[in-house]
Structures are given as C-alpha cells and as structure tokens.
C-alpha cells in the first residue's frame, strides 16, 4: 500500500515548504475524498495514503525522523515481506518511528493483530481492513466590531446544512485570535470523530478609539479657550458617556486617564484604562473676532518655546 515515498504520495519535492505540503494535501484530499468517490476503493486507498503522508510531513520532528530513515534506505511504511503481504506492515519500523498511535488513529484499532514472531516472541502487525478517521479541521474568518472584541459578545453562526451554533466571543480578544469549536469541522469517517472549526477573528477598527494592548486611546479635540480656561466635557467610553474635567492650561498631546475604562486582560480579567489625548484645534479660516482675540495675546510674555 505505502511502498511509495510520502513526498511522492503528495506530489511534492523533498525540500517542499510547510505551505506547499499543506496545499498539496488539501488538493489530494479533496480529489480522493470518500464523499466525492463513493464506492471507489482505489480512491479510498489514495485518501488513506494522502492522510498518513500529511500527518507525518506536517510535523517537523516526524518529518525529520522519516527523512533520516529514508536516507538509511528504510521505509517505515513499506509492506513487510516477512508477513506474507496482504497489506501487512513492519511493526518494528513503526515502533522506531513512534507512529503506532498515529497509525491507529488513521486506520483504527481494527487494523491491529498479534502473531508470533521470530524466536516465538509476540509481535504486532498492522492491517488496513477498516479504519476510523477523524474529520478534517476547517478554518474560517469571523469579522467582529471593536466593541465586541473589547467587551465580548455572543454570535449565532449558520454552519450550513441546517446547523446553527452559538459562539461566545471572550472579552478582550485581539485581531487574529482563534476560537476552536470542537467537533464542528468536517465529519469523521467510519465512526471517526468530527474535525474542529477554527474561527479566526478579524476586528474592525473604531471611528473614535484606538487600542494599545489593554488600554484604549480617545483623541479629543478642544478649542484654544477650553485649553486655557478648562472645561467640563462629556466623553464617550466603551461603557457609555462620562463627565471629564479638562484642567486649565492643558497642552496638545497630554493624556487624561479614565481608570478601568480599558480592555480586560485575558490572563486575569483586569481591565486597562482609557486615555483621552488632547488635541488643541484652531479654525483654519478664523473670523475677525477670533483674530482680534488672538492679537490681544500677541505681545504676551508667555513663550511656549522658551
């Protein structure tokens, strides 16, 4: 069954990257999938081979071990000539390779039998009759708002085929966070478990707030007179509006802190802060009154550069 090289099964070179191996696997798995080739034993056999090849080559350690054995002229997946053919495999090679559990996962416990080996010692061989295979994992993007990421939410997703599932989005998630939905991937085969669905979160930007780790920053434009005289203003936060006193004499770039109005940390649930960043604005085309008021200060001794 698997006298061929694993790289040959996937149709990639021995120097193929992880991405190339993954793409080749998806291509062949789709081509030989049992759902697409119902009743086709040859396609089913190919599907098994493709899955086993991918399970080895996607893992750096297993791939390195496999490459080392092939360099020594050994193929751990070749038929065992001493077992009389019939789809038997060399158990000692599997033991060396550490893939007994992997082989069991792909071909099921029904593929194991014990028989006497040399010197009367019991040994295990592997048969390909019947297998329980786990379904493939799937990954999908889920776009959420800045508010949902900051405060958490719950979404109901339509998975198709009449399947709907409620998904809890934890408070404080970041762009790129993945949420695993166990058993919501592709269905298993021959009694095998379903794969998982991985949701990759894409967080939209906010028109007002910016995120700095667990803190949020709100740029706030104020007038020259508000900066000089101070002002009580209503400020938006993620939890609604609050009153904030702008102190007299504040400058552009200064930040005022609203404690606990930020985003919760995933490690301990403690919220960060909101910072209000002051931006003093003057009119681009000031009218006469504004110009007159400014001229009154023209000769004032205050020098911001001194």
PDB file of C-alpha atoms in Angstrom:
ATOM      1  CA  UNK A   1       0.000   0.000   0.000  1.00  0.00           C
ATOM      2  CA  UNK A   2       2.582   2.559   1.083  1.00  0.00           C
ATOM      3  CA  UNK A   3       5.717   1.321  -0.686  1.00  0.00           C
ATOM      4  CA  UNK A   4       5.842   4.769  -2.261  1.00  0.00           C
ATOM      5  CA  UNK A   5       7.691   7.692  -0.730  1.00  0.00           C
ATOM      6  CA  UNK A   6       5.472  10.047   1.310  1.00  0.00           C
ATOM      7  CA  UNK A   7       6.643  13.058  -0.700  1.00  0.00           C
ATOM      8  CA  UNK A   8       5.696  11.198  -3.886  1.00  0.00           C
ATOM      9  CA  UNK A   9       2.226  10.495  -2.485  1.00  0.00           C
ATOM     10  CA  UNK A  10       1.615  14.237  -2.017  1.00  0.00           C
ATOM     11  CA  UNK A  11       3.382  15.127  -5.250  1.00  0.00           C
ATOM     12  CA  UNK A  12       5.918  17.476  -3.640  1.00  0.00           C
ATOM     13  CA  UNK A  13       9.697  17.615  -3.549  1.00  0.00           C
ATOM     14  CA  UNK A  14      11.722  16.577  -0.501  1.00  0.00           C
ATOM     15  CA  UNK A  15      12.561  20.229   0.064  1.00  0.00           C
ATOM     16  CA  UNK A  16       8.926  21.357  -0.015  1.00  0.00           C
ATOM     17  CA  UNK A  17       7.889  24.043   2.459  1.00  0.00           C
ATOM     18  CA  UNK A  18       5.161  23.555   5.067  1.00  0.00           C
ATOM     19  CA  UNK A  19       2.854  25.700   2.946  1.00  0.00           C
ATOM     20  CA  UNK A  20       3.495  23.611  -0.180  1.00  0.00           C
ATOM     21  CA  UNK A  21       2.855  20.393   1.752  1.00  0.00           C
ATOM     22  CA  UNK A  22      -0.379  21.770   3.178  1.00  0.00           C
ATOM     23  CA  UNK A  23      -1.614  22.932  -0.244  1.00  0.00           C
ATOM     24  CA  UNK A  24      -0.774  19.571  -1.807  1.00  0.00           C
ATOM     25  CA  UNK A  25      -2.615  17.752   0.964  1.00  0.00           C
ATOM     26  CA  UNK A  26      -5.791  19.813   0.532  1.00  0.00           C
ATOM     27  CA  UNK A  27      -5.649  19.287  -3.231  1.00  0.00           C
ATOM     28  CA  UNK A  28      -5.323  15.495  -2.996  1.00  0.00           C
ATOM     29  CA  UNK A  29      -7.685  15.101  -0.024  1.00  0.00           C
ATOM     30  CA  UNK A  30     -10.383  16.919  -1.971  1.00  0.00           C
ATOM     31  CA  UNK A  31      -9.739  14.807  -5.060  1.00  0.00           C
ATOM     32  CA  UNK A  32      -9.878  11.444  -3.274  1.00  0.00           C
ATOM     33  CA  UNK A  33     -12.369  12.250  -0.523  1.00  0.00           C
ATOM     34  CA  UNK A  34     -14.801   9.350   0.104  1.00  0.00           C
ATOM     35  CA  UNK A  35     -17.786  11.683  -0.150  1.00  0.00           C
ATOM     36  CA  UNK A  36     -16.733  12.552  -3.697  1.00  0.00           C
ATOM     37  CA  UNK A  37     -15.791   8.991  -4.689  1.00  0.00           C
ATOM     38  CA  UNK A  38     -18.445   6.862  -3.025  1.00  0.00           C
ATOM     39  CA  UNK A  39     -17.797   3.152  -3.525  1.00  0.00           C
ATOM     40  CA  UNK A  40     -14.417   3.745  -5.205  1.00  0.00           C
ATOM     41  CA  UNK A  41     -11.976   1.544  -3.267  1.00  0.00           C
ATOM     42  CA  UNK A  42      -8.943   2.860  -5.144  1.00  0.00           C
ATOM     43  CA  UNK A  43      -9.827   6.452  -4.260  1.00  0.00           C
ATOM     44  CA  UNK A  44     -10.426   5.417  -0.652  1.00  0.00           C
ATOM     45  CA  UNK A  45      -6.967   3.836  -0.575  1.00  0.00           C
ATOM     46  CA  UNK A  46      -5.427   7.008  -2.021  1.00  0.00           C
ATOM     47  CA  UNK A  47      -7.273   9.062   0.573  1.00  0.00           C
ATOM     48  CA  UNK A  48      -5.724   6.954   3.357  1.00  0.00           C
ATOM     49  CA  UNK A  49      -2.251   7.341   1.883  1.00  0.00           C
ATOM     50  CA  UNK A  50      -2.607  11.100   1.479  1.00  0.00           C
ATOM     51  CA  UNK A  51      -3.743  11.500   5.082  1.00  0.00           C
ATOM     52  CA  UNK A  52      -0.923   9.401   6.503  1.00  0.00           C
ATOM     53  CA  UNK A  53       1.650  11.229   4.374  1.00  0.00           C
ATOM     54  CA  UNK A  54       0.367  14.584   5.588  1.00  0.00           C
ATOM     55  CA  UNK A  55       0.253  13.509   9.246  1.00  0.00           C
ATOM     56  CA  UNK A  56       3.977  12.729   9.044  1.00  0.00           C
ATOM     57  CA  UNK A  57       5.252  15.533   6.821  1.00  0.00           C
ATOM     58  CA  UNK A  58       3.355  18.375   8.506  1.00  0.00           C
ATOM     59  CA  UNK A  59       5.161  17.631  11.791  1.00  0.00           C
ATOM     60  CA  UNK A  60       8.789  18.815  11.828  1.00  0.00           C
ATOM     61  CA  UNK A  61      10.024  16.088  14.186  1.00  0.00           C
ATOM     62  CA  UNK A  62       8.221  13.243  12.431  1.00  0.00           C
ATOM     63  CA  UNK A  63       9.305  14.560   9.056  1.00  0.00           C
ATOM     64  CA  UNK A  64      12.947  14.751  10.171  1.00  0.00           C
ATOM     65  CA  UNK A  65      12.734  11.208  11.571  1.00  0.00           C
ATOM     66  CA  UNK A  66      11.183   9.955   8.355  1.00  0.00           C
ATOM     67  CA  UNK A  67      13.838  11.697   6.230  1.00  0.00           C
ATOM     68  CA  UNK A  68      16.567  10.133   8.362  1.00  0.00           C
ATOM     69  CA  UNK A  69      15.128   6.633   7.934  1.00  0.00           C
ATOM     70  CA  UNK A  70      14.759   7.096   4.177  1.00  0.00           C
ATOM     71  CA  UNK A  71      18.371   8.279   3.986  1.00  0.00           C
ATOM     72  CA  UNK A  72      19.306   4.967   5.620  1.00  0.00           C
ATOM     73  CA  UNK A  73      17.379   3.087   2.952  1.00  0.00           C
ATOM     74  CA  UNK A  74      14.452   2.233   5.226  1.00  0.00           C
ATOM     75  CA  UNK A  75      10.775   2.870   4.536  1.00  0.00           C
ATOM     76  CA  UNK A  76       8.740   2.551   7.759  1.00  0.00           C
ATOM     77  CA  UNK A  77       5.539   2.306   5.738  1.00  0.00           C
ATOM     78  CA  UNK A  78       6.612  -0.406   3.306  1.00  0.00           C
ATOM     79  CA  UNK A  79       4.839  -3.751   3.296  1.00  0.00           C
ATOM     80  CA  UNK A  80       6.504  -6.341   5.497  1.00  0.00           C
ATOM     81  CA  UNK A  81       7.720  -9.058   3.181  1.00  0.00           C
ATOM     82  CA  UNK A  82       8.054 -11.481   6.100  1.00  0.00           C
ATOM     83  CA  UNK A  83       4.384 -11.042   6.950  1.00  0.00           C
ATOM     84  CA  UNK A  84       3.318 -12.578   3.667  1.00  0.00           C
ATOM     85  CA  UNK A  85       1.990  -9.418   2.014  1.00  0.00           C
ATOM     86  CA  UNK A  86      -1.708  -8.805   2.212  1.00  0.00           C
ATOM     87  CA  UNK A  87      -1.368  -5.238   3.454  1.00  0.00           C
ATOM     88  CA  UNK A  88       0.828  -6.028   6.498  1.00  0.00           C
ATOM     89  CA  UNK A  89       3.393  -3.515   7.721  1.00  0.00           C
ATOM     90  CA  UNK A  90       6.643  -3.754   9.633  1.00  0.00           C
ATOM     91  CA  UNK A  91       5.747  -3.149  13.298  1.00  0.00           C
ATOM     92  CA  UNK A  92       9.354  -2.709  14.351  1.00  0.00           C
ATOM     93  CA  UNK A  93       9.701   0.191  11.940  1.00  0.00           C
ATOM     94  CA  UNK A  94       6.583   1.746  13.412  1.00  0.00           C
ATOM     95  CA  UNK A  95       7.982   1.314  16.895  1.00  0.00           C
ATOM     96  CA  UNK A  96      11.227   3.013  15.883  1.00  0.00           C
ATOM     97  CA  UNK A  97       9.326   5.804  14.224  1.00  0.00           C
ATOM     98  CA  UNK A  98       6.949   6.378  17.128  1.00  0.00           C
ATOM     99  CA  UNK A  99       3.883   6.327  14.901  1.00  0.00           C
ATOM    100  CA  UNK A 100       1.908   3.443  16.353  1.00  0.00           C
ATOM    101  CA  UNK A 101      -0.638   5.849  17.818  1.00  0.00           C
ATOM    102  CA  UNK A 102      -0.771   7.780  14.570  1.00  0.00           C
ATOM    103  CA  UNK A 103      -1.346   4.643  12.532  1.00  0.00           C
ATOM    104  CA  UNK A 104      -4.042   3.552  14.969  1.00  0.00           C
ATOM    105  CA  UNK A 105      -5.735   6.960  14.719  1.00  0.00           C
ATOM    106  CA  UNK A 106      -5.873   6.824  10.937  1.00  0.00           C
ATOM    107  CA  UNK A 107      -6.656   3.141  10.351  1.00  0.00           C
ATOM    108  CA  UNK A 108      -8.439   2.302  13.603  1.00  0.00           C
ATOM    109  CA  UNK A 109      -7.941  -0.395  16.191  1.00  0.00           C
ATOM    110  CA  UNK A 110      -9.430  -2.888  13.744  1.00  0.00           C
ATOM    111  CA  UNK A 111      -6.112  -2.778  11.908  1.00  0.00           C
ATOM    112  CA  UNK A 112      -4.145  -4.440  14.744  1.00  0.00           C
ATOM    113  CA  UNK A 113      -3.463  -8.131  15.336  1.00  0.00           C
ATOM    114  CA  UNK A 114      -0.930 -10.100  17.340  1.00  0.00           C
ATOM    115  CA  UNK A 115       1.000 -13.041  15.933  1.00  0.00           C
ATOM    116  CA  UNK A 116       4.135 -14.970  16.781  1.00  0.00           C
ATOM    117  CA  UNK A 117       7.357 -13.509  15.542  1.00  0.00           C
ATOM    118  CA  UNK A 118      10.956 -14.778  15.456  1.00  0.00           C
ATOM    119  CA  UNK A 119      12.117 -16.760  18.492  1.00  0.00           C
ATOM    120  CA  UNK A 120       8.466 -17.206  19.459  1.00  0.00           C
ATOM    121  CA  UNK A 121       8.241 -13.562  20.595  1.00  0.00           C
ATOM    122  CA  UNK A 122       4.849 -11.927  20.162  1.00  0.00           C
ATOM    123  CA  UNK A 123       4.789  -9.118  17.658  1.00  0.00           C
ATOM    124  CA  UNK A 124       2.140  -6.783  16.307  1.00  0.00           C
ATOM    125  CA  UNK A 125       1.313  -6.313  12.652  1.00  0.00           C
ATOM    126  CA  UNK A 126      -0.991  -3.760  11.120  1.00  0.00           C
ATOM    127  CA  UNK A 127      -3.704  -4.326   8.593  1.00  0.00           C
ATOM    128  CA  UNK A 128      -5.638  -1.774   6.613  1.00  0.00           C
ATOM    129  CA  UNK A 129      -9.007  -3.515   6.920  1.00  0.00           C
ATOM    130  CA  UNK A 130     -11.492  -0.980   8.269  1.00  0.00           C
ATOM    131  CA  UNK A 131     -10.481   2.369   9.717  1.00  0.00           C
ATOM    132  CA  UNK A 132     -11.966   5.136  11.778  1.00  0.00           C
ATOM    133  CA  UNK A 133     -10.740   8.504  10.604  1.00  0.00           C
ATOM    134  CA  UNK A 134     -11.090  11.886  12.216  1.00  0.00           C
ATOM    135  CA  UNK A 135     -12.633  14.573  10.033  1.00  0.00           C
ATOM    136  CA  UNK A 136     -10.519  17.435   8.754  1.00  0.00           C
ATOM    137  CA  UNK A 137     -10.260  20.684  10.671  1.00  0.00           C
ATOM    138  CA  UNK A 138     -11.602  23.770   8.961  1.00  0.00           C
ATOM    139  CA  UNK A 139     -10.721  27.433   9.400  1.00  0.00           C
ATOM    140  CA  UNK A 140     -12.970  30.414   8.745  1.00  0.00           C
ATOM    141  CA  UNK A 141     -12.764  34.161   9.306  1.00  0.00           C
ATOM    142  CA  UNK A 142     -15.276  35.916  11.555  1.00  0.00           C
ATOM    143  CA  UNK A 143     -15.436  39.715  11.458  1.00  0.00           C
ATOM    144  CA  UNK A 144     -16.378  41.399  14.732  1.00  0.00           C
ATOM    145  CA  UNK A 145     -16.619  45.015  15.858  1.00  0.00           C
ATOM    146  CA  UNK A 146     -14.128  46.810  18.093  1.00  0.00           C
ATOM    147  CA  UNK A 147     -16.816  46.891  20.785  1.00  0.00           C
ATOM    148  CA  UNK A 148     -17.377  43.122  20.583  1.00  0.00           C
ATOM    149  CA  UNK A 149     -13.655  42.479  20.891  1.00  0.00           C
ATOM    150  CA  UNK A 150     -13.335  44.824  23.852  1.00  0.00           C
ATOM    151  CA  UNK A 151     -16.394  43.754  25.822  1.00  0.00           C
ATOM    152  CA  UNK A 152     -17.163  40.298  24.447  1.00  0.00           C
ATOM    153  CA  UNK A 153     -20.342  39.107  22.765  1.00  0.00           C
ATOM    154  CA  UNK A 154     -22.234  36.069  21.577  1.00  0.00           C
ATOM    155  CA  UNK A 155     -22.861  35.227  17.940  1.00  0.00           C
ATOM    156  CA  UNK A 156     -25.108  32.629  16.325  1.00  0.00           C
ATOM    157  CA  UNK A 157     -23.411  31.170  13.252  1.00  0.00           C
ATOM    158  CA  UNK A 158     -25.052  29.323  10.389  1.00  0.00           C
ATOM    159  CA  UNK A 159     -22.746  26.405   9.522  1.00  0.00           C
ATOM    160  CA  UNK A 160     -24.894  25.209   6.642  1.00  0.00           C
ATOM    161  CA  UNK A 161     -26.928  22.054   6.335  1.00  0.00           C
ATOM    162  CA  UNK A 162     -29.349  23.352   8.948  1.00  0.00           C
ATOM    163  CA  UNK A 163     -26.613  23.561  11.580  1.00  0.00           C
ATOM    164  CA  UNK A 164     -26.555  26.650  13.787  1.00  0.00           C
ATOM    165  CA  UNK A 165     -24.257  27.171  16.737  1.00  0.00           C
ATOM    166  CA  UNK A 166     -23.875  29.843  19.406  1.00  0.00           C
ATOM    167  CA  UNK A 167     -20.325  31.166  19.770  1.00  0.00           C
ATOM    168  CA  UNK A 168     -19.136  33.123  22.787  1.00  0.00           C
ATOM    169  CA  UNK A 169     -16.531  35.770  21.992  1.00  0.00           C
ATOM    170  CA  UNK A 170     -14.483  36.394  25.147  1.00  0.00           C
ATOM    171  CA  UNK A 171     -13.850  39.911  26.395  1.00  0.00           C
ATOM    172  CA  UNK A 172     -10.510  41.351  25.321  1.00  0.00           C
ATOM    173  CA  UNK A 173      -9.786  39.254  22.211  1.00  0.00           C
ATOM    174  CA  UNK A 174      -7.382  40.700  19.659  1.00  0.00           C
ATOM    175  CA  UNK A 175      -7.273  40.697  15.887  1.00  0.00           C
ATOM    176  CA  UNK A 176      -6.097  37.269  14.710  1.00  0.00           C
ATOM    177  CA  UNK A 177      -7.293  35.404  17.806  1.00  0.00           C
ATOM    178  CA  UNK A 178      -8.517  31.885  17.007  1.00  0.00           C
ATOM    179  CA  UNK A 179     -11.505  30.247  18.681  1.00  0.00           C
ATOM    180  CA  UNK A 180     -11.784  26.456  18.420  1.00  0.00           C
ATOM    181  CA  UNK A 181     -15.233  24.938  18.010  1.00  0.00           C
ATOM    182  CA  UNK A 182     -14.689  21.270  18.807  1.00  0.00           C
ATOM    183  CA  UNK A 183     -16.420  18.801  16.525  1.00  0.00           C
ATOM    184  CA  UNK A 184     -17.728  21.455  14.119  1.00  0.00           C
ATOM    185  CA  UNK A 185     -15.317  20.687  11.277  1.00  0.00           C
ATOM    186  CA  UNK A 186     -15.643  18.035   8.599  1.00  0.00           C
ATOM    187  CA  UNK A 187     -17.420  14.823   9.640  1.00  0.00           C
ATOM    188  CA  UNK A 188     -15.346  11.769  10.515  1.00  0.00           C
ATOM    189  CA  UNK A 189     -15.436   8.536   8.551  1.00  0.00           C
ATOM    190  CA  UNK A 190     -16.292   5.014   9.664  1.00  0.00           C
ATOM    191  CA  UNK A 191     -17.127   6.136  13.166  1.00  0.00           C
ATOM    192  CA  UNK A 192     -14.252   8.582  13.498  1.00  0.00           C
ATOM    193  CA  UNK A 193     -14.770  11.894  15.323  1.00  0.00           C
ATOM    194  CA  UNK A 194     -15.543  15.148  13.551  1.00  0.00           C
ATOM    195  CA  UNK A 195     -12.789  17.655  12.986  1.00  0.00           C
ATOM    196  CA  UNK A 196     -12.754  21.093  14.597  1.00  0.00           C
ATOM    197  CA  UNK A 197     -13.681  24.506  13.237  1.00  0.00           C
ATOM    198  CA  UNK A 198     -11.187  27.280  13.931  1.00  0.00           C
ATOM    199  CA  UNK A 199     -12.617  30.793  13.797  1.00  0.00           C
ATOM    200  CA  UNK A 200     -10.000  33.449  13.067  1.00  0.00           C
ATOM    201  CA  UNK A 201     -11.266  36.778  14.412  1.00  0.00           C
ATOM    202  CA  UNK A 202     -10.917  39.926  12.334  1.00  0.00           C
ATOM    203  CA  UNK A 203     -11.500  43.002  14.479  1.00  0.00           C
ATOM    204  CA  UNK A 204     -12.755  46.126  12.733  1.00  0.00           C
ATOM    205  CA  UNK A 205     -11.213  49.465  13.594  1.00  0.00           C
ATOM    206  CA  UNK A 206     -13.259  52.012  15.573  1.00  0.00           C
ATOM    207  CA  UNK A 207     -14.028  55.510  14.356  1.00  0.00           C
ATOM    208  CA  UNK A 208     -13.064  57.027  17.723  1.00  0.00           C
ATOM    209  CA  UNK A 209     -10.970  54.610  19.775  1.00  0.00           C
ATOM    210  CA  UNK A 210      -7.534  53.119  19.230  1.00  0.00           C
ATOM    211  CA  UNK A 211      -6.243  50.100  21.123  1.00  0.00           C
ATOM    212  CA  UNK A 212      -2.890  49.994  22.919  1.00  0.00           C
ATOM    213  CA  UNK A 213      -2.707  46.495  24.439  1.00  0.00           C
ATOM    214  CA  UNK A 214      -5.268  46.628  27.280  1.00  0.00           C
ATOM    215  CA  UNK A 215      -5.706  50.412  27.101  1.00  0.00           C
ATOM    216  CA  UNK A 216      -7.844  52.444  24.723  1.00  0.00           C
ATOM    217  CA  UNK A 217      -6.997  55.918  23.484  1.00  0.00           C
ATOM    218  CA  UNK A 218      -9.555  58.568  22.530  1.00  0.00           C
ATOM    219  CA  UNK A 219      -8.224  61.609  20.652  1.00  0.00           C
ATOM    220  CA  UNK A 220     -10.201  64.659  21.870  1.00  0.00           C
ATOM    221  CA  UNK A 221     -10.229  67.966  20.052  1.00  0.00           C
ATOM    222  CA  UNK A 222     -10.683  71.067  22.225  1.00  0.00           C
ATOM    223  CA  UNK A 223     -10.604  74.787  21.454  1.00  0.00           C
ATOM    224  CA  UNK A 224      -7.876  77.215  22.454  1.00  0.00           C
ATOM    225  CA  UNK A 225     -10.145  78.838  25.033  1.00  0.00           C
ATOM    226  CA  UNK A 226     -11.055  75.434  26.530  1.00  0.00           C
ATOM    227  CA  UNK A 227      -7.373  74.640  26.838  1.00  0.00           C
ATOM    228  CA  UNK A 228      -6.674  77.948  28.599  1.00  0.00           C
ATOM    229  CA  UNK A 229      -9.736  78.119  30.827  1.00  0.00           C
ATOM    230  CA  UNK A 230     -10.536  74.442  31.342  1.00  0.00           C
ATOM    231  CA  UNK A 231     -13.878  72.768  30.662  1.00  0.00           C
ATOM    232  CA  UNK A 232     -16.209  70.009  31.864  1.00  0.00           C
ATOM    233  CA  UNK A 233     -16.951  67.779  28.869  1.00  0.00           C
ATOM    234  CA  UNK A 234     -18.966  64.638  28.185  1.00  0.00           C
ATOM    235  CA  UNK A 235     -16.610  61.921  26.946  1.00  0.00           C
ATOM    236  CA  UNK A 236     -17.541  58.632  25.202  1.00  0.00           C
ATOM    237  CA  UNK A 237     -16.198  55.367  26.632  1.00  0.00           C
ATOM    238  CA  UNK A 238     -16.785  51.717  25.734  1.00  0.00           C
ATOM    239  CA  UNK A 239     -19.378  51.608  28.522  1.00  0.00           C
ATOM    240  CA  UNK A 240     -21.197  54.859  27.714  1.00  0.00           C
ATOM    241  CA  UNK A 241     -20.547  58.552  28.293  1.00  0.00           C
ATOM    242  CA  UNK A 242     -18.874  60.028  31.386  1.00  0.00           C
ATOM    243  CA  UNK A 243     -18.080  63.559  32.552  1.00  0.00           C
ATOM    244  CA  UNK A 244     -14.418  64.583  32.379  1.00  0.00           C
ATOM    245  CA  UNK A 245     -12.881  67.800  33.676  1.00  0.00           C
ATOM    246  CA  UNK A 246     -10.365  69.308  31.282  1.00  0.00           C
ATOM    247  CA  UNK A 247      -7.930  71.198  33.524  1.00  0.00           C
ATOM    248  CA  UNK A 248      -6.997  74.784  32.687  1.00  0.00           C
ATOM    249  CA  UNK A 249      -3.660  75.209  30.955  1.00  0.00           C
ATOM    250  CA  UNK A 250      -3.594  71.800  29.277  1.00  0.00           C
ATOM    251  CA  UNK A 251      -1.467  71.293  26.152  1.00  0.00           C
ATOM    252  CA  UNK A 252      -1.835  69.242  22.993  1.00  0.00           C
ATOM    253  CA  UNK A 253      -0.555  65.688  23.387  1.00  0.00           C
ATOM    254  CA  UNK A 254      -1.308  65.458  27.092  1.00  0.00           C
ATOM    255  CA  UNK A 255      -3.358  62.466  28.182  1.00  0.00           C
ATOM    256  CA  UNK A 256      -6.043  62.304  30.835  1.00  0.00           C
ATOM    257  CA  UNK A 257      -6.701  58.894  32.393  1.00  0.00           C
ATOM    258  CA  UNK A 258     -10.028  57.199  32.997  1.00  0.00           C
ATOM    259  CA  UNK A 259      -9.152  54.275  35.252  1.00  0.00           C
ATOM    260  CA  UNK A 260     -10.651  50.874  34.443  1.00  0.00           C
ATOM    261  CA  UNK A 261     -12.298  52.012  31.212  1.00  0.00           C
ATOM    262  CA  UNK A 262      -9.991  49.967  29.001  1.00  0.00           C
ATOM    263  CA  UNK A 263      -9.990  46.319  27.898  1.00  0.00           C
ATOM    264  CA  UNK A 264      -9.761  43.242  30.102  1.00  0.00           C
ATOM    265  CA  UNK A 265      -6.555  41.196  30.069  1.00  0.00           C
ATOM    266  CA  UNK A 266      -7.096  37.544  29.157  1.00  0.00           C
ATOM    267  CA  UNK A 267      -4.717  36.305  31.871  1.00  0.00           C
ATOM    268  CA  UNK A 268      -6.502  37.851  34.863  1.00  0.00           C
ATOM    269  CA  UNK A 269      -9.561  39.735  33.605  1.00  0.00           C
ATOM    270  CA  UNK A 270      -8.238  43.057  34.924  1.00  0.00           C
ATOM    271  CA  UNK A 271      -9.182  45.996  32.746  1.00  0.00           C
ATOM    272  CA  UNK A 272      -6.813  48.564  31.419  1.00  0.00           C
ATOM    273  CA  UNK A 273      -7.528  52.293  31.255  1.00  0.00           C
ATOM    274  CA  UNK A 274      -8.874  54.781  28.765  1.00  0.00           C
ATOM    275  CA  UNK A 275      -6.652  57.709  27.900  1.00  0.00           C
ATOM    276  CA  UNK A 276      -8.079  60.920  26.497  1.00  0.00           C
ATOM    277  CA  UNK A 277      -5.433  62.521  24.286  1.00  0.00           C
ATOM    278  CA  UNK A 278      -5.814  66.287  23.970  1.00  0.00           C
ATOM    279  CA  UNK A 279      -5.614  67.949  20.568  1.00  0.00           C
ATOM    280  CA  UNK A 280      -5.966  71.752  20.606  1.00  0.00           C
ATOM    281  CA  UNK A 281      -7.613  72.953  17.417  1.00  0.00           C
ATOM    282  CA  UNK A 282      -7.873  76.442  15.955  1.00  0.00           C
ATOM    283  CA  UNK A 283     -10.010  77.426  12.961  1.00  0.00           C
ATOM    284  CA  UNK A 284      -8.353  77.150   9.566  1.00  0.00           C
ATOM    285  CA  UNK A 285     -10.060  80.378   8.468  1.00  0.00           C
ATOM    286  CA  UNK A 286     -10.568  82.431  11.667  1.00  0.00           C
ATOM    287  CA  UNK A 287     -13.081  85.269  11.530  1.00  0.00           C
ATOM    288  CA  UNK A 288     -12.317  88.838  12.627  1.00  0.00           C
ATOM    289  CA  UNK A 289     -13.374  88.299  16.245  1.00  0.00           C
ATOM    290  CA  UNK A 290     -11.053  85.308  16.618  1.00  0.00           C
ATOM    291  CA  UNK A 291      -8.166  87.226  15.074  1.00  0.00           C
ATOM    292  CA  UNK A 292      -8.780  90.211  17.400  1.00  0.00           C
ATOM    293  CA  UNK A 293      -8.804  87.924  20.420  1.00  0.00           C
ATOM    294  CA  UNK A 294      -5.556  86.332  19.318  1.00  0.00           C
ATOM    295  CA  UNK A 295      -3.898  89.716  18.767  1.00  0.00           C
ATOM    296  CA  UNK A 296      -4.634  90.622  22.375  1.00  0.00           C
ATOM    297  CA  UNK A 297      -2.215  87.846  23.331  1.00  0.00           C
ATOM    298  CA  UNK A 298       0.312  88.552  20.628  1.00  0.00           C
ATOM    299  CA  UNK A 299       2.617  90.522  22.909  1.00  0.00           C
ATOM    300  CA  UNK A 300       2.018  88.360  25.979  1.00  0.00           C
ATOM    301  CA  UNK A 301       5.338  87.364  27.604  1.00  0.00           C
ATOM    302  CA  UNK A 302       4.487  83.626  27.546  1.00  0.00           C
ATOM    303  CA  UNK A 303       6.839  81.808  25.153  1.00  0.00           C
ATOM    304  CA  UNK A 304       5.954  78.131  24.504  1.00  0.00           C
ATOM    305  CA  UNK A 305       9.436  77.572  23.010  1.00  0.00           C
ATOM    306  CA  UNK A 306      11.280  79.098  25.889  1.00  0.00           C
TER     307      UNK A 306
END
